[in-house]
Short mmCIF file of C-alpha atoms in Angstrom, two decimals:
data_model
loop_
_atom_site.label_atom_id
_atom_site.label_comp_id
_atom_site.label_asym_id
_atom_site.label_seq_id
_atom_site.Cartn_x
_atom_site.Cartn_y
_atom_site.Cartn_z
CA MET X 1 -3.13 15.56 -0.87
CA ASN X 2 -4.74 14.14 -4.06
CA LEU X 3 -5.66 10.55 -4.73
CA LEU X 4 -3.55 9.73 -7.72
CA GLN X 5 -4.63 6.19 -8.63
CA VAL X 6 -5.56 2.89 -7.23
CA ARG X 7 -2.90 0.20 -7.56
CA ILE X 8 -4.11 -3.41 -7.72
CA LEU X 9 -1.61 -6.02 -6.73
CA VAL X 10 -1.80 -9.17 -8.96
CA GLU X 11 -0.42 -12.62 -8.84
CA ASP X 12 -0.18 -13.17 -12.63
CA PHE X 13 0.97 -9.92 -14.17
CA GLN X 14 0.56 -11.03 -17.90
CA LYS X 15 -2.96 -12.40 -17.42
CA SER X 16 -4.11 -9.35 -15.45
CA VAL X 17 -2.81 -6.96 -18.12
CA ALA X 18 -4.66 -8.93 -20.80
CA PHE X 19 -7.84 -8.79 -18.73
CA TYR X 20 -7.77 -5.01 -18.18
CA ARG X 21 -6.47 -4.15 -21.60
CA ASP X 22 -8.28 -6.74 -23.90
CA GLN X 23 -11.36 -7.61 -21.79
CA LEU X 24 -12.14 -4.26 -20.21
CA GLU X 25 -10.59 -2.36 -23.11
CA LEU X 26 -8.84 0.18 -20.93
CA LYS X 27 -6.22 2.34 -22.61
CA VAL X 28 -2.68 1.57 -21.54
CA ASP X 29 -0.71 4.74 -20.74
CA TRP X 30 2.43 3.09 -19.57
CA TYR X 31 3.66 -0.45 -19.76
CA GLU X 32 6.96 -1.81 -18.46
CA GLU X 33 7.46 -5.48 -18.84
CA SER X 34 10.71 -5.59 -16.81
CA MET X 35 8.99 -3.76 -13.88
CA GLU X 36 5.86 -5.87 -14.13
CA TYR X 37 3.99 -2.62 -14.26
CA ALA X 38 1.01 -1.20 -16.28
CA LEU X 39 -0.85 1.95 -16.00
CA PHE X 40 -4.36 2.26 -17.51
CA HIS X 41 -6.29 5.55 -18.17
CA THR X 42 -9.88 5.40 -17.29
CA GLY X 43 -10.88 9.07 -17.60
CA ALA X 44 -10.68 11.17 -14.44
CA ALA X 45 -8.96 8.29 -12.53
CA ARG X 46 -6.36 5.78 -13.36
CA VAL X 47 -5.91 2.09 -12.54
CA GLU X 48 -2.48 0.53 -12.43
CA LEU X 49 -1.29 -3.10 -12.13
CA LEU X 50 1.84 -4.16 -10.37
CA SER X 51 2.99 -7.71 -9.46
CA ARG X 52 3.07 -8.53 -5.85
CA LYS X 53 6.83 -9.43 -6.34
CA ALA X 54 7.66 -5.90 -7.51
CA MET X 55 5.62 -4.28 -4.72
CA SER X 56 7.20 -6.58 -2.17
CA GLN X 57 10.67 -5.48 -3.37
CA SER X 58 9.76 -1.71 -3.03
CA LEU X 59 8.08 -2.13 0.29
CA GLY X 60 10.62 -4.53 1.78
CA GLU X 61 7.87 -6.74 2.94
CA VAL X 62 6.57 -9.96 1.43
CA LEU X 63 2.94 -9.57 0.22
CA GLU X 64 1.72 -13.12 -0.16
CA SER X 65 -1.88 -14.13 0.15
CA ASN X 66 -1.18 -15.91 3.45
CA ASN X 67 0.31 -12.75 4.90
CA PRO X 68 -1.96 -11.29 7.68
CA TYR X 69 -1.93 -8.03 5.74
CA ALA X 70 -2.78 -9.64 2.33
CA THR X 71 -4.09 -6.99 0.09
CA ASN X 72 -4.90 -6.75 -3.55
CA PHE X 73 -4.65 -2.95 -3.81
CA LEU X 74 -3.13 0.05 -2.24
CA LEU X 75 -4.07 3.77 -2.18
CA ASN X 76 -1.42 5.80 -4.02
CA ILE X 77 -1.51 9.38 -2.78
CA GLU X 78 0.67 12.07 -4.56
CA VAL X 79 2.10 14.76 -2.25
CA GLU X 80 4.13 17.90 -3.01
CA ASP X 81 6.65 17.41 -0.15
CA LEU X 82 7.00 13.90 1.01
CA ASP X 83 9.43 14.64 3.86
CA ALA X 84 7.04 17.26 5.32
CA THR X 85 4.07 15.01 4.90
CA TYR X 86 6.00 12.17 6.59
CA ALA X 87 6.90 14.39 9.48
CA ARG X 88 3.41 15.69 9.88
CA LEU X 89 1.86 12.18 9.95
CA ARG X 90 4.40 10.88 12.31
CA GLU X 91 3.45 13.67 14.64
CA LYS X 92 -0.06 12.29 14.48
CA ASP X 93 1.19 8.87 15.45
CA VAL X 94 0.91 7.27 11.98
CA GLN X 95 3.13 4.17 12.09
CA PHE X 96 5.04 3.70 8.82
CA VAL X 97 5.82 0.40 7.30
CA LYS X 98 8.80 1.99 5.30
CA GLU X 99 10.15 5.46 5.73
CA PRO X 100 10.70 7.85 2.75
CA HIS X 101 13.05 6.49 0.20
CA TYR X 102 13.94 7.25 -3.43
CA ASN X 103 13.28 4.63 -6.01
CA ALA X 104 15.31 5.46 -9.26
CA GLN X 105 13.47 3.01 -11.43
CA TRP X 106 9.99 4.41 -10.41
CA LYS X 107 11.41 7.92 -10.60
CA GLY X 108 10.14 9.19 -7.33
CA GLN X 109 10.27 9.20 -3.52
CA PHE X 110 7.95 6.94 -1.59
CA ALA X 111 6.82 5.99 1.94
CA TYR X 112 4.33 3.42 3.11
CA PHE X 113 1.85 3.08 5.96
CA ARG X 114 -1.31 1.13 6.67
CA ASP X 115 -4.77 2.35 7.77
CA LEU X 116 -6.53 0.83 10.81
CA ASP X 117 -7.87 -2.12 8.75
CA GLY X 118 -4.46 -2.83 7.22
CA THR X 119 -5.04 -1.12 3.71
CA LEU X 120 -1.61 -0.19 2.33
CA ILE X 121 -1.17 3.46 1.58
CA GLU X 122 1.67 4.88 -0.56
CA LEU X 123 2.81 8.38 -0.43
CA TYR X 124 4.45 9.44 -3.67
CA GLN X 125 6.44 12.52 -4.69
CA ALA X 126 7.57 12.59 -8.33
CA ALA X 127 11.17 13.34 -9.09
CA LYS X 128 11.72 16.85 -10.47
CA LYS X 129 13.96 17.75 -13.29
CA GLU X 130 16.00 20.07 -11.01
CA ASP X 131 16.85 16.88 -9.07
CA GLY X 132 18.67 15.72 -12.17
CA VAL X 133 16.20 13.08 -13.01
CA ASN X 134 14.59 12.63 -16.45
CA VAL X 135 10.82 12.61 -15.76
#
């Protein structure tokens, strides 16, 4: 497993993008207004912004600040075989918030679980061209 990037969940997407882009002067690698998504390149690591609304839709769980699992970020971990990783972690009693699923808009397969302190962790497997997806 490789840590791919840290995702920061934001309340005001536009203001947050302006802060990271204009104030911190991070280079925008990918920006999708309709998805409320921005990816910033910071050298060896990347930082991405996503609205709580968009993350809530993907997760199937409302992520409001009054939620007992309120969080401003998640760990995004890329894996080569999500189904195998999911099965292996389930055998180790990891409790998933959402089982593996394909998200066509995000062009990949995802699953979510939390660590012991409630930190949201996303497992991600990119779609492959042989899956018939333009990546």
